[in-house]
CSV table of C-alpha atoms and ligand atoms in Angstrom, one decimal:
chain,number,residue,atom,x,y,z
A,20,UNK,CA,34.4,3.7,2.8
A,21,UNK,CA,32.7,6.6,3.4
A,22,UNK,CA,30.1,8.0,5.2
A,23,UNK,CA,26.2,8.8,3.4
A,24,UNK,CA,23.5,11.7,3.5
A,25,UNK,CA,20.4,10.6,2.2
A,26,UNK,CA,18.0,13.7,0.8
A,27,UNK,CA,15.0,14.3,-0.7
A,28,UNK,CA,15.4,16.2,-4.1
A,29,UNK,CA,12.2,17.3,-5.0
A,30,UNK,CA,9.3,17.9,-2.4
A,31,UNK,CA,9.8,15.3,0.0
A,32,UNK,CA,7.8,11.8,-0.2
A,33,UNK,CA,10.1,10.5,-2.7
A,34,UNK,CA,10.2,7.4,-0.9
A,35,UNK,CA,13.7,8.3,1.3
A,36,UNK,CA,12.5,5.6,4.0
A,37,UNK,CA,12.8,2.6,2.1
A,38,UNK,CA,16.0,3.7,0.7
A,39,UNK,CA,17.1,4.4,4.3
A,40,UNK,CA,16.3,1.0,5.2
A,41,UNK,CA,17.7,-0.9,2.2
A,42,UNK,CA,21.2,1.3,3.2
A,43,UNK,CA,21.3,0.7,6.7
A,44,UNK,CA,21.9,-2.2,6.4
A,45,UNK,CA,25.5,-1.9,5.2
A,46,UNK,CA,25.7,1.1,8.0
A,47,UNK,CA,26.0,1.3,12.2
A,48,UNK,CA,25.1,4.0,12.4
A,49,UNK,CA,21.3,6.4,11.4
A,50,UNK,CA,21.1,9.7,11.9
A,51,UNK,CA,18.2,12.5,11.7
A,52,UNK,CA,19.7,15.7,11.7
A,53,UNK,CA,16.7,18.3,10.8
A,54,UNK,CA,12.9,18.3,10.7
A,55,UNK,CA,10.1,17.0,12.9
A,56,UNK,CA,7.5,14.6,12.9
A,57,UNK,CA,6.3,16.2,9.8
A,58,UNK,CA,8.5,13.9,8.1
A,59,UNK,CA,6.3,10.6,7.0
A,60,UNK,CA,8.7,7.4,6.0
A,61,UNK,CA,7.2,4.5,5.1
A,62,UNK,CA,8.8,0.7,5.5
A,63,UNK,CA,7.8,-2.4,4.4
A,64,UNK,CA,9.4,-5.0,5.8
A,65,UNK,CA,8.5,-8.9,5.4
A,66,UNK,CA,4.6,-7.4,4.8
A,67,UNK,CA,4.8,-5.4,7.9
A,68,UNK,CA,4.3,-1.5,7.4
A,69,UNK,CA,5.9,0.9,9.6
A,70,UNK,CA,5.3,4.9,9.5
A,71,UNK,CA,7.7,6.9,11.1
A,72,UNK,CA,7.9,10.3,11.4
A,73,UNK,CA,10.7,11.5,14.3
A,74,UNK,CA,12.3,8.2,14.9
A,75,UNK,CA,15.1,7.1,12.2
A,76,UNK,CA,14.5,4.4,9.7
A,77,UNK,CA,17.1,2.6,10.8
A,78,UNK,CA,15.1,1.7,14.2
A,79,UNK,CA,13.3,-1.4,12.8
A,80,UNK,CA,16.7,-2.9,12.3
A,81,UNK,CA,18.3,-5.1,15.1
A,82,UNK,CA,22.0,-4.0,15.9
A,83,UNK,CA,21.6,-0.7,14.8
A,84,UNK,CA,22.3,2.4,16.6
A,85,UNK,CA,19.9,5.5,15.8
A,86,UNK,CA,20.5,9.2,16.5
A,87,UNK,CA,18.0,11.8,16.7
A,88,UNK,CA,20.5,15.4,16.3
A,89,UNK,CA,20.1,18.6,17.6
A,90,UNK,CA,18.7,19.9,14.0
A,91,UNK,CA,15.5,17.8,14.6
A,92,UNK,CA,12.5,19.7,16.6
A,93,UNK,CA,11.2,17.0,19.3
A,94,UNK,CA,8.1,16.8,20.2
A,95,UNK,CA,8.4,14.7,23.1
A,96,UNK,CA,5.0,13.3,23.1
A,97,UNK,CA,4.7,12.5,19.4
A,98,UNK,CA,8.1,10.6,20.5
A,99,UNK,CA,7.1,8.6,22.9
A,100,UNK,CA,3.9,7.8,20.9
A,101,UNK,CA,5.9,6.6,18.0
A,102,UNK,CA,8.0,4.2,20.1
A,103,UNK,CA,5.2,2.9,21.7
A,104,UNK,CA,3.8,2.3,18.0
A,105,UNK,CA,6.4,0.7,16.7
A,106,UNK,CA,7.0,-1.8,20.3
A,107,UNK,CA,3.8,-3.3,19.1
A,108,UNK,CA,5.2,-4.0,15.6
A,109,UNK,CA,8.0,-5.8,17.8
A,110,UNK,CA,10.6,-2.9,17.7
A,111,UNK,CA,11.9,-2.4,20.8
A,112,UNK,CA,13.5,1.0,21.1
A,113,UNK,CA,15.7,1.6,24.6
A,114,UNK,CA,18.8,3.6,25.1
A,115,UNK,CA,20.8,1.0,23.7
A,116,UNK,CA,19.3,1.8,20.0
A,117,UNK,CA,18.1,4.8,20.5
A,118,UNK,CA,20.0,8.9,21.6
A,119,UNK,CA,18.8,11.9,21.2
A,120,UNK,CA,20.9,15.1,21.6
A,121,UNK,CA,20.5,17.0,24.4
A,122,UNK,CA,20.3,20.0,22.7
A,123,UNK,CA,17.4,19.5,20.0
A,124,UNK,CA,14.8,21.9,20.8
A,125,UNK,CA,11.3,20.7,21.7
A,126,UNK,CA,8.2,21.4,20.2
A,127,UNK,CA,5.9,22.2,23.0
A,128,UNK,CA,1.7,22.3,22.5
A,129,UNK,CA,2.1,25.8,22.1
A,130,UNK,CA,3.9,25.3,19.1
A,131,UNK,CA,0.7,23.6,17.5
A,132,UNK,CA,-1.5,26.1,18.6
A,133,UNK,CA,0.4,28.9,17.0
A,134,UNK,CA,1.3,26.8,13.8
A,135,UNK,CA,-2.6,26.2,13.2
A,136,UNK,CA,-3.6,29.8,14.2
A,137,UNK,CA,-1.0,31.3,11.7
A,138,UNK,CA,-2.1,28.9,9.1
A,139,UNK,CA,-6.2,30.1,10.1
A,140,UNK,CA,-4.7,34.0,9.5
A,141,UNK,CA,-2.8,33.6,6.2
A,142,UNK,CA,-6.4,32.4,4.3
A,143,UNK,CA,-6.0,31.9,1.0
A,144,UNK,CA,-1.7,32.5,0.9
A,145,UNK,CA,-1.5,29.8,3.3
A,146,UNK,CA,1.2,27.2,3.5
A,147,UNK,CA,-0.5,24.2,3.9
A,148,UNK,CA,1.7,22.9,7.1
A,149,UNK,CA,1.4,19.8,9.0
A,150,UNK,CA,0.3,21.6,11.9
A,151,UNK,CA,2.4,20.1,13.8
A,152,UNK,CA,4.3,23.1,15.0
A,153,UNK,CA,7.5,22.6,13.5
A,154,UNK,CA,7.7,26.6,12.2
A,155,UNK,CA,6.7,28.2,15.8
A,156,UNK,CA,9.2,25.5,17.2
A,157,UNK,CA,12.0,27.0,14.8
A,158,UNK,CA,11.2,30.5,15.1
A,159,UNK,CA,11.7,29.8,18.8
A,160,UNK,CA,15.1,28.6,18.5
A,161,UNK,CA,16.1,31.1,16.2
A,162,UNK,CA,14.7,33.5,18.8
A,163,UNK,CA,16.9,31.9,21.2
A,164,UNK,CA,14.1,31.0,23.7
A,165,UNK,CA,13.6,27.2,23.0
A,166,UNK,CA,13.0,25.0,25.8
A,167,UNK,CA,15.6,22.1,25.0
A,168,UNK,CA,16.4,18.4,26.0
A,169,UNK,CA,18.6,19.2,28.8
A,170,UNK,CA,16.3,21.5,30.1
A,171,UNK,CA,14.3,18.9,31.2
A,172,UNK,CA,16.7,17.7,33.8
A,173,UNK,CA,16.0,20.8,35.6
A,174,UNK,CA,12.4,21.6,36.9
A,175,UNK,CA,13.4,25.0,37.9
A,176,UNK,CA,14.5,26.1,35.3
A,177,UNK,CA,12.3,24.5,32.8
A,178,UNK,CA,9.4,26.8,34.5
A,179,UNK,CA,11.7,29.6,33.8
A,180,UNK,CA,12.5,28.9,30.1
A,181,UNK,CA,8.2,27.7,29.7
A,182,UNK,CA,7.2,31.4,31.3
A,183,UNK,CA,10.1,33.1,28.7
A,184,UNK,CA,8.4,31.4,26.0
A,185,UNK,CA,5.0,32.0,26.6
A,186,UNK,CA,5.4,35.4,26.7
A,187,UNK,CA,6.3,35.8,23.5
A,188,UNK,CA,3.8,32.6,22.1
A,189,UNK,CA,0.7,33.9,24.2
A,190,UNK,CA,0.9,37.5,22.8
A,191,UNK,CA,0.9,36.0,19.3
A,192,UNK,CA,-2.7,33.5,20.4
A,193,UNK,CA,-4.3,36.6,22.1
A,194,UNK,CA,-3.8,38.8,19.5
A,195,UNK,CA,-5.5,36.6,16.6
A,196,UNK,CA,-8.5,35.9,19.8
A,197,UNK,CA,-7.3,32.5,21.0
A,198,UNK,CA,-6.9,31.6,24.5
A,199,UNK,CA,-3.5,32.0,26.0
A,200,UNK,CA,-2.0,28.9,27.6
A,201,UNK,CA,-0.5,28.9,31.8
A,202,UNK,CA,2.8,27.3,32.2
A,203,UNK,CA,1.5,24.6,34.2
A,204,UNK,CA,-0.5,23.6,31.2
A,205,UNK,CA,2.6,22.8,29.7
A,206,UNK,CA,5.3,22.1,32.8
A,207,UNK,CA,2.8,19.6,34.6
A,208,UNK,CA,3.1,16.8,31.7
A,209,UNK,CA,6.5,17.5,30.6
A,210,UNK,CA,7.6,16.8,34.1
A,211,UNK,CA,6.2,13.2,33.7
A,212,UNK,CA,7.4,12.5,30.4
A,213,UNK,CA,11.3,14.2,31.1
A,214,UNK,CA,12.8,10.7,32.7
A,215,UNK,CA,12.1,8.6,29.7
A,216,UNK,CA,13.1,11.9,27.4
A,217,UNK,CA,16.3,12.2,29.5
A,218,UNK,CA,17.1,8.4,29.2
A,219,UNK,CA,18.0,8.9,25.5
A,220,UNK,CA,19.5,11.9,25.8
A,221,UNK,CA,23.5,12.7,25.1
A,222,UNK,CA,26.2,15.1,23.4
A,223,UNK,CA,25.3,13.7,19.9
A,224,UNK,CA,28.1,15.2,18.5
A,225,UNK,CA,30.5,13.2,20.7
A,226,UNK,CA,29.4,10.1,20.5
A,227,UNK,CA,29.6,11.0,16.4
A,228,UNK,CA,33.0,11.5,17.2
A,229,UNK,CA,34.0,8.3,19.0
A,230,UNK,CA,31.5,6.6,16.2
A,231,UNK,CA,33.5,8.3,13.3
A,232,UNK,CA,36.8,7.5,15.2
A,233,UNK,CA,35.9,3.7,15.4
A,234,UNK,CA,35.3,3.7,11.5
A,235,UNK,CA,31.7,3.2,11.6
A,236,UNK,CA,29.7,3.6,8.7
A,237,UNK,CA,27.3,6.8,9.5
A,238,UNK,CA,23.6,7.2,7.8
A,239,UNK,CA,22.4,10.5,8.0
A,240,UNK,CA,18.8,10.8,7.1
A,241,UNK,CA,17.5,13.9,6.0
A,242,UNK,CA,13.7,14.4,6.0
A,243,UNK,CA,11.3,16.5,3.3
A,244,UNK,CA,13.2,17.6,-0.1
A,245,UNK,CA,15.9,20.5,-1.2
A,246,UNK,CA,12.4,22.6,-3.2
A,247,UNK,CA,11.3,22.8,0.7
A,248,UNK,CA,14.2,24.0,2.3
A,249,UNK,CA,13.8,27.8,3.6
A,250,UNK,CA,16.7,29.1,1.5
A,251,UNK,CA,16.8,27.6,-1.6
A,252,UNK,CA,13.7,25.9,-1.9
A,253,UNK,CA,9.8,27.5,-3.2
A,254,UNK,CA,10.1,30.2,-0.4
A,255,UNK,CA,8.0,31.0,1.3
A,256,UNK,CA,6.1,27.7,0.8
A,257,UNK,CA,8.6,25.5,2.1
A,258,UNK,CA,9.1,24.2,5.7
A,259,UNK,CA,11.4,26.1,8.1
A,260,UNK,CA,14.2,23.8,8.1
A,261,UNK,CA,17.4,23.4,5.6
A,262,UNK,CA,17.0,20.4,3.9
A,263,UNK,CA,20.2,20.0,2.1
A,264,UNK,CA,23.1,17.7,3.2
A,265,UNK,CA,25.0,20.1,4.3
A,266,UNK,CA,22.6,20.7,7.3
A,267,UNK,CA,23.5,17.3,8.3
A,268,UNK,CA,27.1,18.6,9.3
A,269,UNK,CA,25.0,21.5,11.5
A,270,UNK,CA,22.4,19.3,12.8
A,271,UNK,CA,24.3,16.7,14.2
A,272,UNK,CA,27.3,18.1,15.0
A,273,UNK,CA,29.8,15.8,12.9
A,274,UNK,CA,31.9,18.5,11.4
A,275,UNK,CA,32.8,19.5,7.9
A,276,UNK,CA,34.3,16.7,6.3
A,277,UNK,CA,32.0,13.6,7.9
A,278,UNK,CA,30.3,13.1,4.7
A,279,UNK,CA,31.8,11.7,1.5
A,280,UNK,CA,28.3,11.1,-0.5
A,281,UNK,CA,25.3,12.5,-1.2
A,282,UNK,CA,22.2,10.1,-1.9
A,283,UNK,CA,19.2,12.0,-3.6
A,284,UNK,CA,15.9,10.6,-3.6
A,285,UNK,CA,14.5,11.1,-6.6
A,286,UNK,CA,10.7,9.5,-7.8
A,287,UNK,CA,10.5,8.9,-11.8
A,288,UNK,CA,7.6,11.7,-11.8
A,289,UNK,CA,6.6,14.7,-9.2
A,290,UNK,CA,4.3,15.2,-6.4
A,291,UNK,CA,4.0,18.0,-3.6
A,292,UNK,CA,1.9,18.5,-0.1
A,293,UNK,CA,0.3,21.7,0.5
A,294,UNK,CA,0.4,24.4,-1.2
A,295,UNK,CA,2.9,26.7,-3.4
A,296,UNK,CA,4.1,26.4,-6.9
A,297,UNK,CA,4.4,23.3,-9.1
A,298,UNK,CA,5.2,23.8,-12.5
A,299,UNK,CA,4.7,20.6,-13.7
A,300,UNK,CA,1.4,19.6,-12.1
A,301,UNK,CA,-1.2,17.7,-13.8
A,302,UNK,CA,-4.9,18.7,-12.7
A,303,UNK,CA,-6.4,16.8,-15.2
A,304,UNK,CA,-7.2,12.6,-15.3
A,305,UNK,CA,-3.1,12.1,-15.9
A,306,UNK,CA,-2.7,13.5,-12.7
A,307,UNK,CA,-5.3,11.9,-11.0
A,308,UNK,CA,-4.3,8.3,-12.5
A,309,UNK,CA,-0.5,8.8,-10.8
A,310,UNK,CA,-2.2,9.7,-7.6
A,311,UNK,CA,-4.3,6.7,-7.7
A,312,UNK,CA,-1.5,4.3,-8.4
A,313,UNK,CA,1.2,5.6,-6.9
A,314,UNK,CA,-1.1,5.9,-3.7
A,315,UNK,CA,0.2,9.5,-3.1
A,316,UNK,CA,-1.9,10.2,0.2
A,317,UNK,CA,0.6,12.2,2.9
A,318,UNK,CA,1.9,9.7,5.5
A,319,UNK,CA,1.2,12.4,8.1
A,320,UNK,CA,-1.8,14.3,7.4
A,321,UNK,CA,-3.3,11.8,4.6
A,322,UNK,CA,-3.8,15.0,2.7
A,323,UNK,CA,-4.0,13.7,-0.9
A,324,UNK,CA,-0.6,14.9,-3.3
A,325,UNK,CA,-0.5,17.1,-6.1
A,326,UNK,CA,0.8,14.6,-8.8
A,327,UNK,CA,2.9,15.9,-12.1
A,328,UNK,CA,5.4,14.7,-15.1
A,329,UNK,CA,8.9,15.0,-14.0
A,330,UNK,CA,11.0,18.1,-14.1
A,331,UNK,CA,14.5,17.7,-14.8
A,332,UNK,CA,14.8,21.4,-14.1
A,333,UNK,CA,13.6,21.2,-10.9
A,334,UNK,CA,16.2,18.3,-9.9
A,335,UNK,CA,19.4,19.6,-12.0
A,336,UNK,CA,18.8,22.5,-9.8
A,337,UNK,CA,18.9,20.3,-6.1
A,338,UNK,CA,22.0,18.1,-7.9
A,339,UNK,CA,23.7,21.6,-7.6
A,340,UNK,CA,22.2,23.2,-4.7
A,341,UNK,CA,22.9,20.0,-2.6
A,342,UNK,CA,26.2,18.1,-4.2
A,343,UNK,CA,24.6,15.6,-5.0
A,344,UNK,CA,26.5,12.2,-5.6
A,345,UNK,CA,24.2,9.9,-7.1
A,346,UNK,CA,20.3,10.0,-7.4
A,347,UNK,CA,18.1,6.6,-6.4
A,348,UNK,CA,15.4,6.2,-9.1
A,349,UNK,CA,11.8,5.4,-7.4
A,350,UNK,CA,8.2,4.4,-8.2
A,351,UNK,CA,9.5,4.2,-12.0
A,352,UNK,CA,6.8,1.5,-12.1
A,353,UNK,CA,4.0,4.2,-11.7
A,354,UNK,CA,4.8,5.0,-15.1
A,355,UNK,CA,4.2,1.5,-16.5
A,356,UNK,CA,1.6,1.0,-19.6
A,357,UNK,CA,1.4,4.9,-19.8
A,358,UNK,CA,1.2,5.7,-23.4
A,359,UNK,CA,3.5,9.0,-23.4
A,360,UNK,CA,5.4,10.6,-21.0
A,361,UNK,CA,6.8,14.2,-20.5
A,362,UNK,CA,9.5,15.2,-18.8
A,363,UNK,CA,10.2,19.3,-18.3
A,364,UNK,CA,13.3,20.2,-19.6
A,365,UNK,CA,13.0,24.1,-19.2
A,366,UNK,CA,10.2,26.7,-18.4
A,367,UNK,CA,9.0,30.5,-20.3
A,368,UNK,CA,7.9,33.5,-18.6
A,369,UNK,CA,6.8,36.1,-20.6
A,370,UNK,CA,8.5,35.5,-23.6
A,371,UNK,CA,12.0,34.5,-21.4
A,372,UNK,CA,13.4,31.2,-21.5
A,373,UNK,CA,14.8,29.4,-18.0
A,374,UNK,CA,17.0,26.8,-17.7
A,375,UNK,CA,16.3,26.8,-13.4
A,376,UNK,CA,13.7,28.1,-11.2
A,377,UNK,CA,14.0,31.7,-10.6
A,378,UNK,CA,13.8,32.7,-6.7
A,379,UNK,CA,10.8,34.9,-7.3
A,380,UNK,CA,7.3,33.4,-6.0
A,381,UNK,CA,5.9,35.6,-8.7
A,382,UNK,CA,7.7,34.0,-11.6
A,383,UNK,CA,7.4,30.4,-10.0
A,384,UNK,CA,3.8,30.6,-9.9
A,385,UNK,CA,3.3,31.6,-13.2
A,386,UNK,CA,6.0,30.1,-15.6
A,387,UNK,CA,4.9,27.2,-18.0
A,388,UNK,CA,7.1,23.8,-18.4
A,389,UNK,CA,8.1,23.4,-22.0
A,390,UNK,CA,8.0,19.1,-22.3
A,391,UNK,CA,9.5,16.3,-24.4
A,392,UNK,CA,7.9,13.5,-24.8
A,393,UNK,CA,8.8,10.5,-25.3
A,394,UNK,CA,7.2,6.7,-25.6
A,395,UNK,CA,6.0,5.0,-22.4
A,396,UNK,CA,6.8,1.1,-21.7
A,397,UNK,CA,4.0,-1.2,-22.0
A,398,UNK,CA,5.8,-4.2,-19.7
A,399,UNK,CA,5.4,-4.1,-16.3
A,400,UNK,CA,8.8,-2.7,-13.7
A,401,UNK,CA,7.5,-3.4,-10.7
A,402,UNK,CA,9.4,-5.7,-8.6
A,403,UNK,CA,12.4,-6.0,-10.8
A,404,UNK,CA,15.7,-6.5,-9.1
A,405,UNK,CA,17.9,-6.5,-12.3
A,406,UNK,CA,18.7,-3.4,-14.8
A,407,UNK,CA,18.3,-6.5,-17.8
A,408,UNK,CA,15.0,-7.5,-16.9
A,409,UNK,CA,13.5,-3.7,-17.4
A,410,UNK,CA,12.0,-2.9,-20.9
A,411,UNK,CA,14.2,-1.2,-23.1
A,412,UNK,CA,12.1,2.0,-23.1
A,413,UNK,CA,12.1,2.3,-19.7
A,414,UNK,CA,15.6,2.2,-19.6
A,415,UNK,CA,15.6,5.0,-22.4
A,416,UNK,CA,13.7,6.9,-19.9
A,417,UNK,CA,16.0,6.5,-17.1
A,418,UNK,CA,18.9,7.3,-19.5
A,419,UNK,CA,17.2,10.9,-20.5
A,420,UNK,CA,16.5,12.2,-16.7
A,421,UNK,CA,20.5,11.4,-16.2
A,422,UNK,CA,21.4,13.5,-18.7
A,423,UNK,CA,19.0,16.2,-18.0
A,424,UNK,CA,19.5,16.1,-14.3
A,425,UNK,CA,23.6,15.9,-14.7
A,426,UNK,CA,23.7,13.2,-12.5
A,427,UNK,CA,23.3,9.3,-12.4
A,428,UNK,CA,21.4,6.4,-11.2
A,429,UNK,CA,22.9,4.8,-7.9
A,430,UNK,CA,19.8,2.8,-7.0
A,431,UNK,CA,16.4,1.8,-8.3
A,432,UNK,CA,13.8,1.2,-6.2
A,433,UNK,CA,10.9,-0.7,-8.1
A,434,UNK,CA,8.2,-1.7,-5.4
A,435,UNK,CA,8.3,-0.6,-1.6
A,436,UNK,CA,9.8,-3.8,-0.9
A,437,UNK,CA,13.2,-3.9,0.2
A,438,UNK,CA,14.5,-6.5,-1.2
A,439,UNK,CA,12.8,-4.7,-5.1
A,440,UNK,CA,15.8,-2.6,-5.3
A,441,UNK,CA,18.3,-2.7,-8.2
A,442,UNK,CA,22.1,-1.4,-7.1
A,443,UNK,CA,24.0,0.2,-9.8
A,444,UNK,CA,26.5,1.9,-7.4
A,445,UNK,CA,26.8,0.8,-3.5
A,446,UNK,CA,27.2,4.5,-1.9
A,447,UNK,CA,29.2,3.1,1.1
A,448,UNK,CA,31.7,1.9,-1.3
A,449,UNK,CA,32.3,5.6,-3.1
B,507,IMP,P1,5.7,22.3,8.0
B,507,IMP,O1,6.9,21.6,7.8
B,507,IMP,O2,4.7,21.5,8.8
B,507,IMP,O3,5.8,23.7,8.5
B,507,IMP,O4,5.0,22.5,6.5
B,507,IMP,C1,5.5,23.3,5.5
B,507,IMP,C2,5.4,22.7,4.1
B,507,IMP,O5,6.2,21.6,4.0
B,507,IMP,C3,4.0,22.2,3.8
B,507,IMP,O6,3.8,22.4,2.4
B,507,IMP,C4,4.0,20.7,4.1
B,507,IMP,O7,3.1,20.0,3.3
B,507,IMP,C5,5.5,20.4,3.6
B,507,IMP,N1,6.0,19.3,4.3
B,507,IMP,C6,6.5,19.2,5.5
B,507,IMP,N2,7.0,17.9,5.8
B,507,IMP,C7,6.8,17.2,4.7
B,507,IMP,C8,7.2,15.9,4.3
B,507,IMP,O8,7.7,15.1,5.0
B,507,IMP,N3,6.9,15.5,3.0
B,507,IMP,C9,6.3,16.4,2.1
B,507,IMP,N4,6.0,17.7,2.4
B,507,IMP,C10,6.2,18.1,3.7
């Protein structure tokens, strides 16, 4: 029995919340340990959808206990709109199923406004962000002047830490012309909202502890994907969090150790949100037709995704990066009735030959996939909940990423239901 970090291994959206869901099931225990609500996970559940962006996946499940760690940015409005959300779907969130650490940094409305002003300056080299302040929110802990959890507990102080920040936030709006904000602005509604904050709130990393101790089986989800991490992934367009499993160990507090495997989410083709490179993208009517069916619209911003072949390169490289264990397989039903389908097995620049993606934003801009092709499947996957009953081609498929990627198949996920999920290895059990 161990315990499981579930990432995204390409550019987030590769369909991490229904795999979440499917896994908690045989866990106590979810935990978020980095990102915001810029995260989008969709559940279906018995016909009902639910979109969640700060709250756990494992919340829609009864019994379940779900941690928010102090790697996460809160914004404690977009919190408390989410739980009100999902009470009306009959998810009750309390105390009970719900902590948050007490030392997650917010995101405060300041955050937003600097996000979307530094977005407005960049022009044409801009990153294509949620706007939803998760950067400023970063570069604020970093900075050490975030306003955190606990803070709220104490008003005098809060209007301290609110004044320290917008010193440094209001020079950066009144220098590109925007109006700077007053503390009150800020401290007046946080005050109101800083019970209900404070009833969730706890040492995260000690109640992992007394979890871990008690042998419960820990979830930890991780939100976007390893090509938008800040270190290793398509810098600088990537978000301003690490993405890879190891963060999970910083941004929840559970020490080295309180993982034994690493799930990577992994969809049968590519997409990608906002902007930066994308070697594999298809701008032509391929593309257009995997948008279309595989619904790729951003759960956050509905922005519509950049849709292209899959790139084995791109994913060998997170497999490494990231330790991955095992991969989960989704949408492979997008693909059905396809004719051909390419897969990237390497990229040239300028005459050289890469077998990974160089760190240079230069060189990932510009270097061209070299493809294999192979037959598509005619039969329809969607919805099959047994490796026999998938056409032998698709299978074939399958069998090629593996060896590409270095990696294998753990799970296949073949509709967003939960129950269309084929188990080749149970994670929990590793
Ligand atoms: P930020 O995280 O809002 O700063 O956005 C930085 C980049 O990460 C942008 O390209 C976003 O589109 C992308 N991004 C952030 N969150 C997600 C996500 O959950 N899925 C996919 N892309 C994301």
């Amino acid at each position: 029995m161990t315990n499981v970090a579930v990432i995204g291994s390409q550019w987030g959206d590769e369909g991490k919340g229904k795999v979440v869901d499917w896994l908690s099931e045989r866990a106590h225990v979810v935990v978020r340990f980095q990102g915001g609500h810029n995260a989008g996970h969709t559940l279906v559940i018995d016909g009902v959808t639910y979109k969640l962006s700060l709250l756990p996946s494992g919340i829609v499940r009864p019994n379940k206990l779900s941690i928010i760690g102090n790697g996460v940015v809160i914004d404690p409005y977009a919190l408390l709109s989410e739980i009100e959300s999902v009470s009306k779907l009959g998810v009750i969130v309390t105390p009970e199923n719900l902590r948050i650490a007490e030392n997650a940094p917010l995101i405060l409305p300041v955050h937003r406004k600097v996000d979307q002003m530094a977005e407005a300056i960049r022009g044409k080299g801009k990153i294509g962000t949620t706007g939803r302040g998760i950067g400023p929110a970063y570069e604020d802990k970093v900075a050490r002047r975030a306003v955190r959890v606990c803070d709220l507990a104490d008003p005098d102080l809060l209007r301290e830490k609110i004044e320290n920040l917008l010193v440094y936030n209001n020079a950066l709006l009144q220098a590109a012309g925007a109006p700077p904000m007053n503390v009150d602005e800020i401290l007046t509604p946080l005050l109101e909202v800083a019970p209900k904050i404070l009833s969730f709130s706890t040492p995260v990393w000690l109640l992992l502890d007394k979890l871990k101790r008690e042998g419960k089986r820990i979830l930890f989800e991780g939100a976007q994907g390893i090509m938008l991490d800040v270190d290793h992934g398509t810098y600088p367009y990537v978000t301003s969090s690490n993405t890879l499993a190891g963060t999970a160990t910083i941004g929840s507090g559970i020490g080295m150790g309180g993982i034994g495997y690493v799930l990577g989410i992994t969809k049968a083709y590519t997409t990608r949100v906002g902007s930066g490179p994308f070697p594999t993208e298809l701008t032509d009517a391929i593309g257009a037709k995997i948008g279309k069916i595989g619904n790729e619209f951003g759960t956050v911003t509905g922005r519509p995704r950049r849709c292209g072949w899959f790139d084995a390169v791109l994913v060998r490289q997170a497999v490494k990066i990231c330790g991955i264990t095992g991969i989960a397989l989704t949408k492979l039903d997008i693909l059905d009735g396809f004719e051909t389908i390419k897969i990237c097995v390497g990229y040239k620049h300028k005459g050289v030959l890469y077998d990974y993606l160089p760190a240079s934003m230069k060189i990932q801009a510009e270097v061209e996939p070299i493809y294999e092709e192979m037959s598509g499947w005619s039969e329809s996957t969607q919805g099959k909940r047994s490796w026999v009953d998938l056409p032998a081609q698709a299978i074939k498929y399958i069998r090629r990423i593996e060896e590409l990627i270095e990696c294998q198949v753990a799970l296949l996920s073949t509709s967003p239901k939960r129950e269309d999920t084929i188990l080749v290895r149970d994670p929990f059990a590793d």
